[in-house]
Short mmCIF file of C-alpha atoms in Angstrom, two decimals:
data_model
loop_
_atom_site.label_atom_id
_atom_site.label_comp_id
_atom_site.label_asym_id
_atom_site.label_seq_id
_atom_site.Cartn_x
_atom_site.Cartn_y
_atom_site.Cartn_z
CA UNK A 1 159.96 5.24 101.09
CA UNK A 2 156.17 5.15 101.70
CA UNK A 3 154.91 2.69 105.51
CA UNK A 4 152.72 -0.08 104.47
CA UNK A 5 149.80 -0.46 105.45
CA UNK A 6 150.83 -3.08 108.53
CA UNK A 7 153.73 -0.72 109.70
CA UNK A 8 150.55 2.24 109.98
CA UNK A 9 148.56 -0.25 111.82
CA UNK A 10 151.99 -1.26 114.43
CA UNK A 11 152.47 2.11 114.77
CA UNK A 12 148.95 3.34 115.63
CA UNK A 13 148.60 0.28 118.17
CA UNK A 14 151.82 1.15 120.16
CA UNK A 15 150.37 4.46 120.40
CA UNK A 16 147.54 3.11 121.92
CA UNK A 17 149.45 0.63 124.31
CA UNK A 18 151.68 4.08 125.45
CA UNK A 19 149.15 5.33 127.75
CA UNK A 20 148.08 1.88 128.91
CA UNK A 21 151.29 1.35 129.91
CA UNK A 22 151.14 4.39 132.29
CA UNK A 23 147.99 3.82 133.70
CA UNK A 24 147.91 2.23 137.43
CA UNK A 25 146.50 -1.42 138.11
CA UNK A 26 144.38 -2.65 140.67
CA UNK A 27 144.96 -6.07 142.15
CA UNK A 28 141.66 -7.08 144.03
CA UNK A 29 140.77 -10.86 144.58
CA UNK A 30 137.10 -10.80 144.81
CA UNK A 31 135.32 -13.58 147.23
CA UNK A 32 135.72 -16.88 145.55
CA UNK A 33 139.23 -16.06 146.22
CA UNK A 34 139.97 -14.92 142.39
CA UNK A 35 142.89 -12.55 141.49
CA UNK A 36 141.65 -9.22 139.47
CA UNK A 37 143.43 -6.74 137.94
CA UNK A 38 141.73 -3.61 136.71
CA UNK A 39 142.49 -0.52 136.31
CA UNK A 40 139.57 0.94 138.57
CA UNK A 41 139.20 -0.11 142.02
CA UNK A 42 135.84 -2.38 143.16
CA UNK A 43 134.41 1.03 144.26
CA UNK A 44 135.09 2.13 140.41
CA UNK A 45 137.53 4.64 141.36
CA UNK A 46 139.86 5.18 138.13
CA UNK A 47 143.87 4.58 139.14
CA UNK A 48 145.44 7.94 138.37
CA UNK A 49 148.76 9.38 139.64
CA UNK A 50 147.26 11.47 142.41
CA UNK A 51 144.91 8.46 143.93
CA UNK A 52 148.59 6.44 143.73
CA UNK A 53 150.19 9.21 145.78
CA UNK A 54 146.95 9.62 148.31
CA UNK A 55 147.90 6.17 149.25
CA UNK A 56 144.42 5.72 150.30
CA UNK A 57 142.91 2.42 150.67
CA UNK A 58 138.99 2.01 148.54
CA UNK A 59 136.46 1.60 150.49
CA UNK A 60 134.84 -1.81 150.28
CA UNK A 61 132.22 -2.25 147.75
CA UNK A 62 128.41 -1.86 149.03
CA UNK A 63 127.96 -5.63 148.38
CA UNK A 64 130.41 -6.55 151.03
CA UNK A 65 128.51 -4.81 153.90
CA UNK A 66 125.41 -5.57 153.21
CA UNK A 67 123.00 -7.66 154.82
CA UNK A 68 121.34 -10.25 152.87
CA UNK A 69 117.43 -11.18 153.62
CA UNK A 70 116.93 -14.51 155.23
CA UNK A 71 114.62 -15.91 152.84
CA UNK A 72 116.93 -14.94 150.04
CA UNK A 73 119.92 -17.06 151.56
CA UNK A 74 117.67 -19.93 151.96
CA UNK A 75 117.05 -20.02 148.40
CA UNK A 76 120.47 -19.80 147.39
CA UNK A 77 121.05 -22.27 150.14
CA UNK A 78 118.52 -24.64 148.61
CA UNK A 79 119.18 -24.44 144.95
CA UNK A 80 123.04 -25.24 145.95
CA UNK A 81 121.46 -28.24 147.23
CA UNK A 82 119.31 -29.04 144.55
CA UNK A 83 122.87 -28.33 141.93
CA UNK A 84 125.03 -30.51 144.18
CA UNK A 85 122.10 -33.61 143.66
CA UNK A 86 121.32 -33.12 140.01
CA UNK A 87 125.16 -33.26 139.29
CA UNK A 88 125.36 -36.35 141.21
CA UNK A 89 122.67 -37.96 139.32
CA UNK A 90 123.77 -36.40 135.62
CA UNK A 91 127.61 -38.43 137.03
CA UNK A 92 125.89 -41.34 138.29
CA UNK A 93 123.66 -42.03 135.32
CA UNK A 94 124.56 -43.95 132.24
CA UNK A 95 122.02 -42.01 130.15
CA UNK A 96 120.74 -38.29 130.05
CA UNK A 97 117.62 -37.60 128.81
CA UNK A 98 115.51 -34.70 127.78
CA UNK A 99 112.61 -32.61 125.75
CA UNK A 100 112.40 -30.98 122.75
CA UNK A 101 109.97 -28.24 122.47
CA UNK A 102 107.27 -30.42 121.38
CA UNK A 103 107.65 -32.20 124.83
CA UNK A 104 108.88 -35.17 122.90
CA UNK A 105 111.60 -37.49 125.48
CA UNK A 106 114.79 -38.04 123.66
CA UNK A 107 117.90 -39.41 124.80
CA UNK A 108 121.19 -36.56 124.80
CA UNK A 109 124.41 -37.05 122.71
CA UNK A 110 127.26 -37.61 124.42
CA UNK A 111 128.03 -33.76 123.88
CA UNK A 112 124.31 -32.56 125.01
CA UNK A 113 125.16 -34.39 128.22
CA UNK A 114 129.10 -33.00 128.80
CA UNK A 115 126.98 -29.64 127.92
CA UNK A 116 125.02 -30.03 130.92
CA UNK A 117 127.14 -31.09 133.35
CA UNK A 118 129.56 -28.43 132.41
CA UNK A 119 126.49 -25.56 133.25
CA UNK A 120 125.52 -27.73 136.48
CA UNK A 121 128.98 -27.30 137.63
CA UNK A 122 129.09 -23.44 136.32
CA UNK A 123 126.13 -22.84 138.33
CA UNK A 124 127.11 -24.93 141.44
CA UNK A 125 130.31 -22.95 141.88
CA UNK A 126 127.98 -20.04 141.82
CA UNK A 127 125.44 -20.66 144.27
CA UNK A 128 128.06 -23.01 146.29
CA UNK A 129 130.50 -20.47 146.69
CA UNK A 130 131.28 -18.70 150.28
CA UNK A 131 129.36 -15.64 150.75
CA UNK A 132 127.11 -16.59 147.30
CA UNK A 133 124.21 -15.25 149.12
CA UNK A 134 125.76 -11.87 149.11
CA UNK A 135 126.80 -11.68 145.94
CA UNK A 136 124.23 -12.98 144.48
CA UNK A 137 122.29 -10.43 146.06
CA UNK A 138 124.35 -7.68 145.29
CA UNK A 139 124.29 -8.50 141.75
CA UNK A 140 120.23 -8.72 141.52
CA UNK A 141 120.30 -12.15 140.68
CA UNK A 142 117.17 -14.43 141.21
CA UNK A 143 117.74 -17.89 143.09
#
């Protein structure tokens, strides 16, 4: 009896998943208090049997220890500021309006608007977070 086609394709994923199943996991929960797991560390070390039986702890990433320019936290500072306002006024207003590329004013669907404050809140959690300064730094971002 020949395998079909799906019984090759079982096959060659559980011999894919056999190895994964082997590897070690890293459990890291980064600073917005998020659970990870990986299997590298935040330094990008890879889990194998001998770092298990080490038993050494990573060292924390550069990011962590790093100090952040002053100016550069005031921005982040400010534009959390300027996120926490504009979602209070996208909330508190019965009508969102904006521009097409033409500059033309027109008023946003009710989707446009859920659409916007959905990013305003994406990108308040970002520069509201504790320690957002850091990481934003860290990751090269621009406030």
């Amino acid at each position: 009896m020949r395998p079909s086609p799906r019984h090759r394709l079982f096959v060659a994923l559980l011999a894919l998943a056999v190895p994964a199943a082997n590897a070690g996991v890293y459990k890291w929960v980064d600073a917005k208090g998020q659970t990870h797991y990986d299997d590298r560390s935040v330094t990008g070390q890879l889990v194998t049997r001998q770092v298990i039986d080490q038993r050494v702890i990573a060292a924390a990433p550069d990011w962590a220890t790093s100090s952040v320019p002053a100016d550069y936290a005031q921005r982040v500072t400010a534009r959390c500021t300027e996120l926490g306002a504009r979602l209070q006024a996208y909330r508190s207003a019965t009508q969102l309006f904006s521009r097409d590329p033409d500059g033309q004013v027109y008023a946003m669907s009710s989707m446009q608007t859920g659409l916007a404050i959905a990013e305003t809140r994406r990108d308040a959690r970002l520069y509201c977070a504790p320690d957002a300064a850091r990481e934003l730094y860290a990751q090269g971002r621009t406030p």
